[in-house]
Every structure is written in structure tokens, then in C-alpha cells.
């Protein structure tokens, strides 16, 4: 029997449109050419901040950001999200959150996989004030970080996944290297290791502005902590399980065929750009496969 694939939150978010998910994850298609500037800028900022929390100096953090940008051009067209902007935000982040941070970094942006989940939690931190352990997730956004944007993280599949993965990783048995099944408040019966229960979720928001004078202190907003009870986390993880099951149906050609969600649900745009498959979805259904075949033949779409 084939083992079901384990999907991360980024892939599952593509289920906002099943046609997008199928073309990207079943067929492996993507548009040839550059990644969006928003994505490149976000990757560079993430890399620079990851280096900061790894204890590297400012020059090393800058080098990490440049490597993550990954191309000789420092700008993509007229988009304001340039490499120079990313470096300015990395430096401004260090000023906004200088050492000492008030917490110890227990986990710093590494991949984790359990039997049912996978992902890359940005940070797992233990607060010095009370010793509690939290997820601290970094997010860059060109939208205003208002109250509604902040409150969305009180009920988030991504938050539930990060909390579950970090707890899974922190509670691996020191003797056998497996997840310990002991009671969360007790020591591991095999190795004596104290078990960690995640206390909540913080969002580390960075607002990317196109203003000429560069980053401001108000661009950095740390919101939370958002508490996730066991029942709330289970509710969200059941949603993830349903989404994962549908994802596997699509890639394995089972169940209902994938359906385009449609522009009414806002699934056809990202970063103010049309979805790379939009021009195929708008064709008559009987013409789509021929159009995809032509795009692959001409190199407009490539398999990765």
C-alpha cells in the first residue's frame, strides 16, 4: 500500500484553487523565468534574520541575505522590493530587537517532519520571564499590519502545525530519538527528559513599505501570544488532515477531478500578479490540455 504523502502548509495553501494545486504539485509545472520580487525579498529577509538568531554578526547576516536573493540583479523591474530594501530591513530588525532578546532560541528555522505533518517553523523560543516555550513565526507583508491582520493568527492552520511540529521535535526521547509518549507534565520514563508543552504562538510581522526613507521602527510588530488549547489545535489539525487527504486524491488521480476555484474567491491572484495558470483556466475546458501541452513544448511552462 502506498504511503500517503505528507504535505506542508505552503503546499496545502495552494488548495485555495484545486487546478493550481494539480498543475503545480501533480504535474510539477511552473512558469519559466524569475520568481516574484516579493518572494525573493521575503526569502532574503528570512535568511538575514535567521543568521541573526544564530548568533552571526551583521556582515554575516548580510551575506546570508544576499545568498538567499540568489541572483546578480539587485532589482526586478520597477518593483520596490529590491535586495537593497531587504538588507535595510534586516539591519532595521536588528535595531528593533537588539540583544538580549528576553528569550532563548531553542529552534531556528529548520525542517521538521512527523508521521502526519511537515514544515519549517521559524523559531521556537523559551521566554526568560516565565520559562514557557512559544512558536515565533516571521512573516513579511506589504499589507498593513492592522488589528484584523494580527487577530487572524488566533485561529490558524499554520500556527497549529508549527506548534505541533515544535512540540514533536522538543519531546523526542533522548535515549531512542523518537517522540516520547509520556504525559506532557512528566519526565520521559526512558531518559528523564522533561517534556515541553507549547504555551502559544507569536507572530513576528515585518511590514515592507515602498516609502523613500526606508524602514521605520513601527514596521516591526510582534503580536501575541495566541494560546491554542488542545481542543482548538485538534480542530485545526483535523482540517489539515482533510486537506491532506484531498491533496493526495488529486496527485493520485482519485476522487473528483480538480476544479478551478474562480476569481470570486480571490484565488487567482497573489502578490498582485495573476496566477501563472490563469490564462489556461479561462479557456474552454476542452481546450485546456492542448494549451498546456503547447506551453510545455515552447518552454513557457517547465517541469520542476
Coordinates of C-alpha atoms in Angstrom, one line a residue, residues 172-178 188-193:
X172 CA 11.9 13.4 21.2
X173 CA 13.3 10.9 23.7
X174 CA 17.0 11.4 24.5
X175 CA 17.5 7.7 24.6
X176 CA 15.8 6.4 21.5
X177 CA 15.4 9.6 19.4
X178 CA 11.7 9.0 19.0
X188 CA 10.4 10.8 30.0
X189 CA 10.3 7.4 31.6
X190 CA 13.3 6.3 29.4
X191 CA 15.7 9.2 29.6
X192 CA 14.4 11.5 32.3
X193 CA 14.0 14.4 29.8

